[in-house]
Coordinates of C-alpha atoms (C1' of nucleotides) in Angstrom, one line a residue:
Chain A
M1 CA -8.7 27.4 -97.2
K2 CA -11.5 29.4 -95.6
G3 CA -13.2 27.6 -92.7
R4 CA -10.6 24.9 -92.8
H5 CA -10.6 24.5 -89.1
A6 CA -14.4 24.5 -88.7
A7 CA -14.2 21.4 -86.4
L8 CA -12.7 23.6 -83.7
D9 CA -16.0 25.5 -83.3
Q10 CA -17.1 22.5 -81.2
L11 CA -14.7 23.5 -78.6
R12 CA -15.4 26.2 -76.1
H13 CA -14.4 29.6 -77.5
W14 CA -15.3 33.3 -77.6
R15 CA -14.3 36.4 -79.4
V16 CA -11.7 38.8 -78.1
A17 CA -10.6 42.2 -79.4
A18 CA -6.9 43.1 -79.5
P19 CA -6.0 46.7 -80.1
K20 CA -2.9 47.5 -82.1
G21 CA 0.2 46.6 -80.1
R22 CA -1.6 44.5 -77.5
L23 CA 0.4 41.6 -76.0
I24 CA -1.7 38.4 -76.5
Y25 CA 0.7 36.3 -74.5
D26 CA 4.4 36.6 -73.7
E27 CA 7.4 34.4 -74.3
G28 CA 7.9 31.8 -71.6
E29 CA 4.4 32.2 -70.2
P30 CA 2.5 28.9 -69.5
P31 CA -0.1 28.4 -72.3
T32 CA -3.7 28.7 -71.4
A33 CA -5.3 29.0 -74.8
F34 CA -4.8 29.0 -78.5
Y35 CA -6.3 31.5 -81.0
R36 CA -7.7 32.0 -84.4
V37 CA -7.3 35.3 -86.2
E38 CA -10.6 36.6 -87.5
A39 CA -9.5 40.0 -88.6
G40 CA -6.2 42.0 -88.5
C41 CA -2.7 40.7 -88.1
V42 CA -0.8 39.1 -85.2
R43 CA 2.9 38.8 -85.1
L44 CA 4.8 36.0 -83.3
Q45 CA 8.1 37.1 -82.1
V46 CA 11.1 36.3 -80.0
N47 CA 13.1 39.0 -78.3
C48 CA 16.9 38.5 -78.5
D49 CA 18.9 39.5 -75.5
D50 CA 20.7 42.1 -77.5
G51 CA 17.6 44.1 -77.9
H52 CA 16.8 43.0 -81.4
R53 CA 13.7 40.9 -82.1
Q54 CA 12.9 38.3 -84.7
I55 CA 9.4 38.0 -86.0
L56 CA 8.7 34.3 -86.7
A57 CA 5.4 34.7 -88.4
F58 CA 2.6 37.0 -89.3
C59 CA -0.8 35.5 -88.6
L60 CA -3.6 36.7 -90.9
P61 CA -7.4 35.9 -90.8
G62 CA -8.0 32.2 -90.7
D63 CA -4.6 31.4 -89.1
I64 CA -4.4 29.4 -85.9
F65 CA -1.6 30.3 -83.5
G66 CA -0.5 29.3 -80.0
V67 CA -1.0 25.6 -80.3
E68 CA 1.5 24.5 -77.6
F69 CA 0.3 22.8 -74.5
D70 CA 3.3 22.0 -72.4
G71 CA 6.3 24.1 -71.3
G72 CA 6.4 27.9 -71.8
R73 CA 5.4 29.9 -74.8
T74 CA 8.0 29.6 -77.6
A75 CA 7.4 33.1 -78.7
A76 CA 5.3 36.2 -77.8
A77 CA 2.2 37.1 -79.7
E78 CA 1.3 40.7 -80.3
A79 CA -1.3 42.4 -82.4
S80 CA 0.4 44.2 -85.4
V81 CA -2.8 46.1 -86.0
T82 CA -6.1 46.2 -84.2
S83 CA -7.4 42.7 -84.5
E84 CA -10.3 40.3 -83.8
L85 CA -9.5 36.9 -82.4
T86 CA -11.2 33.8 -81.3
R87 CA -9.8 32.4 -78.1
F88 CA -9.9 28.6 -77.4
P89 CA -9.0 28.0 -73.7
I90 CA -7.3 24.7 -72.9
C91 CA -8.9 23.8 -69.7
G92 CA -8.3 20.1 -69.5
L93 CA -7.8 19.8 -73.2
T94 CA -4.8 17.5 -72.9
G95 CA -7.0 15.1 -71.0
T96 CA -8.8 12.2 -72.6
S97 CA -12.3 13.1 -73.9
L98 CA -11.8 15.2 -77.0
E99 CA -13.5 14.9 -80.3
A100 CA -11.1 13.2 -82.7
K101 CA -11.9 15.8 -85.4
S102 CA -10.9 18.6 -83.2
M103 CA -7.6 16.9 -82.4
A104 CA -7.0 16.3 -86.1
S105 CA -7.6 20.1 -86.6
L106 CA -5.0 20.8 -84.0
V107 CA -2.5 18.6 -85.7
A108 CA -3.3 20.3 -89.0
A109 CA -2.9 23.7 -87.3
A110 CA 0.5 22.8 -85.9
S111 CA 1.5 21.4 -89.3
D112 CA 0.5 24.6 -91.0
M113 CA 2.7 26.5 -88.6
V114 CA 5.5 24.2 -89.4
L115 CA 4.9 24.9 -93.1
T116 CA 4.9 28.6 -92.4
L117 CA 8.1 28.6 -90.5
S118 CA 9.8 26.3 -93.1
L119 CA 9.0 28.7 -95.8
H120 CA 10.3 31.6 -93.7
L121 CA 13.5 29.7 -93.0
K122 CA 13.9 29.0 -96.7
G123 CA 13.5 32.7 -97.5
L124 CA 15.9 33.8 -94.8
G125 CA 18.6 31.3 -95.3
H126 CA 20.2 32.4 -98.5
G127 CA 18.8 35.1 -100.7
S128 CA 19.5 38.8 -100.9
A129 CA 17.4 41.6 -99.4
E130 CA 15.6 41.9 -102.7
D131 CA 14.8 38.2 -102.8
R132 CA 13.5 38.4 -99.3
L133 CA 11.2 41.4 -99.9
M134 CA 9.8 40.0 -103.1
W135 CA 9.2 36.7 -101.3
F136 CA 7.4 38.5 -98.6
L137 CA 5.2 40.5 -101.1
D138 CA 4.4 37.3 -103.0
W139 CA 3.3 35.6 -99.8
L140 CA 1.2 38.6 -98.9
A141 CA -0.3 38.6 -102.4
D142 CA -1.3 35.0 -102.1
R143 CA -2.8 35.6 -98.7
Q144 CA -4.8 38.6 -99.8
G145 CA -6.0 36.8 -102.9
V146 CA -4.5 39.0 -105.5
S147 CA -2.2 38.2 -108.4
R148 CA 1.5 38.2 -108.0
Q149 CA 1.7 39.9 -111.4
G150 CA 0.0 43.3 -111.3
G151 CA -1.9 42.8 -108.1
V152 CA -2.1 45.4 -105.3
V153 CA -1.2 44.4 -101.8
Q154 CA -1.4 46.4 -98.7
P155 CA 0.8 45.2 -95.8
P156 CA -1.1 45.6 -92.6
M157 CA 2.1 45.9 -90.6
N158 CA 4.6 48.7 -90.5
R159 CA 8.1 48.6 -92.0
R160 CA 9.8 47.9 -88.8
D161 CA 7.8 44.7 -88.5
I162 CA 8.6 43.7 -92.0
A163 CA 12.3 44.4 -91.4
D164 CA 12.3 42.3 -88.3
F165 CA 10.4 39.6 -90.1
L166 CA 12.9 39.5 -92.9
G167 CA 15.9 39.8 -90.7
L168 CA 17.0 43.1 -92.2
A169 CA 17.7 46.5 -90.9
Q170 CA 14.9 49.0 -91.4
E171 CA 17.2 51.2 -93.5
T172 CA 18.1 48.2 -95.7
L173 CA 14.4 47.4 -96.2
S174 CA 13.7 51.0 -97.2
R175 CA 16.5 51.0 -99.7
T176 CA 15.4 47.7 -101.1
F177 CA 11.9 49.0 -101.7
A178 CA 13.5 51.9 -103.6
R179 CA 15.8 49.6 -105.7
L180 CA 12.9 47.3 -106.6
E181 CA 10.9 50.3 -107.7
I182 CA 13.7 51.4 -110.0
Q183 CA 13.8 48.0 -111.4
R184 CA 10.1 48.4 -112.1
L185 CA 9.3 45.3 -110.1
L186 CA 6.8 47.2 -108.0
S187 CA 5.6 50.7 -107.2
V188 CA 4.6 52.1 -103.8
T189 CA 1.5 54.3 -103.7
D190 CA 0.0 56.3 -100.9
R191 CA -1.1 54.5 -97.7
R192 CA 1.8 52.2 -98.3
R193 CA 0.0 50.1 -100.9
V194 CA 2.3 48.2 -103.2
I195 CA 1.6 47.4 -106.8
L196 CA 3.4 44.3 -108.0
R197 CA 4.6 44.7 -111.5
P198 CA 4.6 41.8 -114.0
R199 CA 8.0 40.3 -114.3
P200 CA 9.5 38.0 -116.9
K201 CA 9.2 34.4 -115.7
P202 CA 12.8 33.4 -114.8
T203 CA 13.9 30.7 -117.2
T204 CA 16.9 28.5 -116.8
S205 CA 18.8 30.5 -119.3
D206 CA 17.9 33.7 -117.4
R207 CA 19.2 32.3 -114.2
L208 CA 22.4 31.2 -115.9
F209 CA 22.7 34.7 -117.3
Q210 CA 22.1 36.4 -114.0
R211 CA 24.7 34.2 -112.3
A212 CA 27.2 35.2 -115.1
A213 CA 26.4 38.9 -114.8
Chain B
M1 CA 12.8 13.6 -72.8
K2 CA 13.5 9.9 -73.5
G3 CA 10.4 8.0 -74.4
R4 CA 8.3 11.1 -74.5
H5 CA 6.3 9.8 -77.4
A6 CA 5.7 6.3 -76.0
A7 CA 2.0 6.5 -76.8
L8 CA 2.9 6.3 -80.4
D9 CA 4.0 2.7 -80.0
Q10 CA 0.3 1.7 -80.0
L11 CA 0.2 2.7 -83.7
R12 CA 1.4 0.3 -86.4
H13 CA 5.1 0.8 -86.9
W14 CA 8.3 -0.9 -87.9
R15 CA 12.0 -0.3 -88.1
V16 CA 13.7 0.9 -91.2
A17 CA 17.4 1.4 -91.9
A18 CA 18.5 4.5 -93.8
P19 CA 22.1 4.5 -95.1
K20 CA 24.0 7.7 -95.3
G21 CA 22.6 10.0 -98.0
R22 CA 19.3 8.0 -98.4
L23 CA 16.3 10.1 -99.4
I24 CA 13.5 9.2 -96.9
Y25 CA 10.9 11.3 -98.7
D26 CA 11.1 14.2 -101.2
E27 CA 9.7 17.7 -101.2
G28 CA 6.2 17.8 -102.6
E29 CA 5.6 14.1 -102.3
P30 CA 2.3 13.1 -100.7
P31 CA 2.8 12.0 -97.1
T32 CA 2.4 8.3 -96.4
A33 CA 4.1 8.1 -93.0
F34 CA 5.9 9.9 -90.2
Y35 CA 9.0 8.8 -88.5
R36 CA 11.0 8.7 -85.3
V37 CA 14.8 8.7 -85.3
E38 CA 16.2 5.9 -83.3
A39 CA 19.9 6.4 -84.2
G40 CA 21.8 8.6 -86.5
C41 CA 20.8 12.0 -87.9
V42 CA 18.2 13.0 -90.5
R43 CA 18.2 16.4 -92.2
L44 CA 15.0 18.2 -93.3
Q45 CA 15.8 20.4 -96.2
V46 CA 14.3 22.5 -99.0
N47 CA 16.1 23.0 -102.2
C48 CA 16.1 26.5 -103.6
D49 CA 15.7 26.9 -107.3
D50 CA 19.1 28.6 -107.5
G51 CA 20.9 25.4 -106.6
H52 CA 21.4 26.3 -102.9
R53 CA 19.7 24.4 -100.2
Q54 CA 18.5 25.3 -96.8
I55 CA 18.5 22.8 -94.0
L56 CA 15.5 23.4 -91.8
A57 CA 16.4 21.0 -89.0
F58 CA 18.5 18.1 -87.9
C59 CA 16.6 15.3 -86.3
L60 CA 18.5 13.3 -83.7
P61 CA 17.5 10.2 -81.8
G62 CA 14.0 10.6 -80.2
D63 CA 12.9 13.2 -82.7
I64 CA 9.7 12.8 -84.6
F65 CA 9.5 14.2 -88.1
G66 CA 7.2 14.1 -91.1
V67 CA 4.0 14.9 -89.2
E68 CA 2.0 16.4 -92.1
F69 CA -1.0 14.6 -93.5
D70 CA -2.4 16.8 -96.2
G71 CA -0.8 18.5 -99.2
G72 CA 2.7 17.7 -100.3
R73 CA 5.8 17.3 -98.2
T74 CA 7.1 20.7 -97.0
A75 CA 10.6 19.6 -97.1
A76 CA 12.7 16.6 -98.1
A77 CA 14.2 14.3 -95.5
E78 CA 17.6 12.7 -96.0
A79 CA 19.8 10.7 -93.8
S80 CA 22.9 12.8 -92.9
V81 CA 24.6 9.6 -91.7
T82 CA 23.5 6.0 -91.6
S83 CA 20.5 6.0 -89.4
E84 CA 17.8 3.8 -87.8
L85 CA 14.2 4.9 -88.0
T86 CA 10.8 3.8 -86.9
R87 CA 8.2 4.3 -89.6
F88 CA 4.6 5.0 -88.7
P89 CA 2.4 4.6 -91.8
I90 CA -0.7 6.8 -92.0
C91 CA -3.2 4.4 -93.6
G92 CA -6.5 6.0 -92.5
L93 CA -5.0 7.8 -89.6
T94 CA -6.9 11.0 -90.4
G95 CA -10.1 9.0 -90.0
T96 CA -12.0 8.8 -86.8
S97 CA -10.9 5.9 -84.6
L98 CA -7.6 6.9 -83.1
E99 CA -6.5 6.7 -79.5
A100 CA -6.6 10.2 -78.0
K101 CA -3.2 9.8 -76.4
S102 CA -1.7 9.1 -79.8
M103 CA -3.3 12.2 -81.2
A104 CA -2.0 14.2 -78.3
S105 CA 1.5 12.9 -79.0
L106 CA 1.2 14.0 -82.6
V107 CA 0.2 17.5 -81.6
A108 CA 3.2 17.5 -79.2
A109 CA 5.5 16.3 -81.9
A110 CA 4.3 19.0 -84.3
S111 CA 4.7 21.6 -81.5
D112 CA 8.2 20.3 -80.9
M113 CA 9.0 20.9 -84.5
V114 CA 7.5 24.4 -84.3
L115 CA 9.8 25.1 -81.3
T116 CA 12.8 23.8 -83.2
L117 CA 12.1 25.9 -86.2
S118 CA 11.5 28.9 -84.1
L119 CA 14.8 28.6 -82.4
H120 CA 16.4 28.2 -85.8
L121 CA 14.8 31.3 -87.1
K122 CA 15.9 33.2 -84.0
G123 CA 19.4 32.1 -84.6
L124 CA 19.4 32.9 -88.3
G125 CA 17.6 36.2 -88.2
H126 CA 20.2 38.4 -86.7
G127 CA 23.5 37.3 -85.3
S128 CA 27.0 36.9 -86.7
A129 CA 28.5 33.8 -88.1
E130 CA 30.2 33.3 -84.8
D131 CA 27.0 33.6 -82.9
R132 CA 25.3 31.1 -85.2
L133 CA 28.1 28.5 -84.9
M134 CA 28.2 28.8 -81.1
W135 CA 24.4 28.5 -81.0
F136 CA 24.6 25.3 -83.1
L137 CA 27.3 23.8 -81.0
D138 CA 25.4 24.6 -77.8
W139 CA 22.3 23.0 -79.2
L140 CA 24.4 19.9 -80.1
A141 CA 25.9 19.8 -76.7
D142 CA 22.4 19.9 -75.1
R143 CA 21.2 17.1 -77.4
Q144 CA 24.3 15.0 -76.8
G145 CA 24.0 15.5 -73.1
V146 CA 27.4 17.1 -72.5
S147 CA 28.2 20.4 -70.8
R148 CA 28.4 23.6 -72.8
Q149 CA 31.4 24.4 -70.8
G150 CA 34.2 22.0 -71.5
G151 CA 32.1 19.3 -73.0
V152 CA 33.1 17.5 -76.2
V153 CA 30.6 17.3 -79.0
Q154 CA 30.9 15.4 -82.3
P155 CA 28.7 16.7 -85.1
P156 CA 27.4 13.7 -87.0
M157 CA 27.0 15.7 -90.2
N158 CA 29.6 17.2 -92.4
R159 CA 30.5 20.8 -92.7
R160 CA 28.5 21.5 -95.8
D161 CA 25.4 20.4 -93.9
I162 CA 26.2 22.6 -91.0
A163 CA 26.8 25.5 -93.3
D164 CA 23.5 25.0 -95.1
F165 CA 21.8 24.7 -91.7
L166 CA 23.3 28.0 -90.5
G167 CA 22.7 29.8 -93.8
L168 CA 26.5 30.4 -94.3
A169 CA 28.9 29.7 -97.1
Q170 CA 31.1 26.7 -96.4
E171 CA 34.2 28.9 -96.5
T172 CA 32.7 31.2 -94.0
L173 CA 31.9 28.3 -91.7
S174 CA 35.5 27.1 -91.9
R175 CA 36.9 30.5 -91.1
T176 CA 34.5 30.9 -88.2
F177 CA 35.7 27.6 -86.7
A178 CA 39.3 29.0 -87.0
R179 CA 38.4 32.3 -85.5
L180 CA 36.6 30.7 -82.5
E181 CA 39.6 28.5 -82.0
I182 CA 41.9 31.5 -81.8
Q183 CA 39.5 33.1 -79.3
R184 CA 39.9 29.9 -77.3
L185 CA 36.1 29.3 -77.3
L186 CA 36.7 25.8 -78.7
S187 CA 39.2 23.5 -80.2
V188 CA 38.8 21.0 -82.9
T189 CA 40.4 17.6 -82.5
D190 CA 40.8 14.7 -84.9
R191 CA 37.7 13.1 -86.4
R192 CA 36.1 16.6 -86.2
R193 CA 35.3 16.4 -82.5
V194 CA 34.8 19.8 -81.0
I195 CA 35.8 20.7 -77.4
L196 CA 33.8 23.6 -76.0
R197 CA 35.9 25.8 -73.9
P198 CA 34.5 27.4 -70.7
R199 CA 33.6 31.0 -71.4
P200 CA 32.8 33.9 -69.0
K201 CA 29.1 34.0 -68.3
P202 CA 27.8 37.1 -70.1
T203 CA 26.5 39.4 -67.4
T204 CA 24.4 42.5 -68.0
S205 CA 27.4 44.7 -67.6
D206 CA 29.3 42.5 -70.0
R207 CA 26.7 43.0 -72.6
L208 CA 26.6 46.7 -72.1
F209 CA 30.4 46.8 -72.4
Q210 CA 30.3 44.8 -75.6
R211 CA 27.7 47.2 -77.1
A212 CA 29.9 50.1 -76.2
A213 CA 33.1 48.5 -77.7
Chain C
dC1 C1' 50.4 4.8 -103.3
dG2 C1' 47.0 7.3 -106.0
dG3 C1' 42.8 9.6 -106.6
dC4 C1' 38.8 12.1 -105.3
dG5 C1' 35.8 14.5 -102.3
dA6 C1' 35.9 17.5 -98.3
dT7 C1' 37.9 21.1 -96.1
dT8 C1' 40.9 25.0 -95.6
dT9 C1' 43.3 29.2 -97.0
dG10 C1' 43.9 33.5 -99.8
dA11 C1' 42.6 37.8 -102.1
dA12 C1' 39.1 40.8 -104.0
dT13 C1' 34.4 42.3 -104.0
dT14 C1' 29.9 43.2 -102.4
dA15 C1' 26.0 43.6 -99.7
dC16 C1' 24.4 44.8 -95.5
dA17 C1' 24.6 47.2 -90.9
dT18 C1' 25.4 51.2 -88.6
dC19 C1' 25.3 56.0 -87.3
dA20 C1' 23.4 60.4 -88.2
dA21 C1' 20.5 63.6 -90.4
dT22 C1' 16.5 64.7 -93.0
dC23 C1' 11.9 64.2 -94.6
dT24 C1' 7.0 62.9 -94.4
dA25 C1' 2.4 61.9 -92.8
dG26 C1' -1.0 61.6 -89.3
dG27 C1' -2.8 63.5 -85.3
dT28 C1' -3.6 67.3 -81.8
dG29 C1' -4.6 71.6 -80.1
dG30 C1' -4.9 76.5 -80.6
Chain D
dC1 C1' -8.0 75.8 -90.9
dC2 C1' -3.4 75.9 -90.1
dA3 C1' 0.9 75.4 -87.2
dC4 C1' 3.0 72.2 -84.6
dC5 C1' 4.5 67.8 -83.0
dT6 C1' 6.1 63.1 -83.1
dA7 C1' 6.6 58.5 -84.8
dG8 C1' 7.7 56.4 -88.9
dA9 C1' 10.2 56.3 -93.1
dT10 C1' 13.8 57.8 -96.2
dT11 C1' 18.5 59.2 -97.6
dG12 C1' 23.6 59.7 -97.2
dA13 C1' 28.2 58.3 -95.9
dT14 C1' 31.2 54.9 -94.0
dG15 C1' 32.9 50.6 -92.0
dT16 C1' 32.8 45.7 -91.9
dA17 C1' 31.5 41.0 -92.1
dA18 C1' 30.4 37.6 -95.3
dT19 C1' 30.4 36.0 -100.2
dT20 C1' 32.7 34.7 -104.1
dC21 C1' 36.2 32.7 -107.1
dA22 C1' 40.4 30.3 -107.1
dA23 C1' 43.9 27.4 -105.5
dA24 C1' 46.1 24.5 -102.1
dT25 C1' 45.8 21.0 -98.6
dC26 C1' 43.9 17.4 -96.0
dG27 C1' 42.0 12.8 -95.3
dC28 C1' 39.8 8.7 -96.5
dC29 C1' 39.1 4.5 -99.2
dG30 C1' 40.3 1.6 -102.8

DNA sequence: CGGCGATTTGAATTACATCAATCTAGGTGG
DNA sequence: CCACCTAGATTGATGTAATTCAAATCGCCG
């Protein structure tokens, strides 16, 4: 997956630093560039009018975000932690002359985002708080290249971000961590590292049993 | 918005009919084409292993779906009602020779899907059942070109589909329709047409009041 | 008219949100 | 080096909206 979007390097681009909390672009703003995360973590979020916010996606190293050329920005992008980005300005990118490979990469990048959001919707739709958190940690384990069974993950973002990502209240998230720890599905160490415990693979009979219980 | 993706007509394509319930493509299947809805309604869905399903998006006339060229299909596509589609096969589409305009249309189509899913995530994240249903009906009103205030919409899909789209139980959806009808925010006529009632525009002071109450 | 799926209604339960208070860790300055 | 400070995280108590299981009703098509 590394270097998947290498064809983009033909486009004009440069490095930018984004300190923790920095707004990369805001919702509704006309797009002037798209980005690739080199290090750190960027959150894409929409702010509801009731003061709540929904985080649509976390972008980790290698991820492309902000591929939208017309209309205003769908969501705001902010650095969850101090991050390194590559900025690809879209001068007259929508014009004619553009390497086909680069265009293909853009389609791929947009498709990746669709995949990401789809998985997110799947996680949020049904599923308890425990399901959501385990789903998030599994996702993180995959991205950080550690095993889902016994691996150690370190969420780069704080708990408020995670809660807003999962559509939960912060308190609920905290309680859910505690409950999963009691169930020995994980343990939280210092510096908010999380050890994923091996779990019995859910079989059909397990599921039937759980539904009955 | 009509004919936004006209550049795609340069690509090889043909019409296909999809009777109600027909599977267009299944989750995980390798992509061989993308589609444009000409008439009817297509649902994109993922089936959870617990038997539940989450509908990611409803595609109405003019919408492009299935723009993903590598890996397996993110979600399955099924006709919610008998529909007419245009099928664009991807023979060697990922290759070099491809009209730039067509490619731009694909990027735009993928971006549209990102926007759609983003709005969906926003709706699902927080927000009560009533909020979700009104949001859905507003969306439908926009798509069907009727006013949100006093317009009449006719959801082409059944209530189970709507429930799975909004991440609610069918019973909850039914009760929510009833509650909104009592609040005079809508009324349901025969053939499940829904009349949207005019509602007071929520002002800042209104919102503050509601938070206080 | 009969039958079957879709929808609605009812009652009991549960999971989550909310409000409020406490606890902890990281950073600052004396 | 320690006391303090503040933002972030946890814990507790309580209310409520949504799920669940169950049964009744509606509506369509043969």
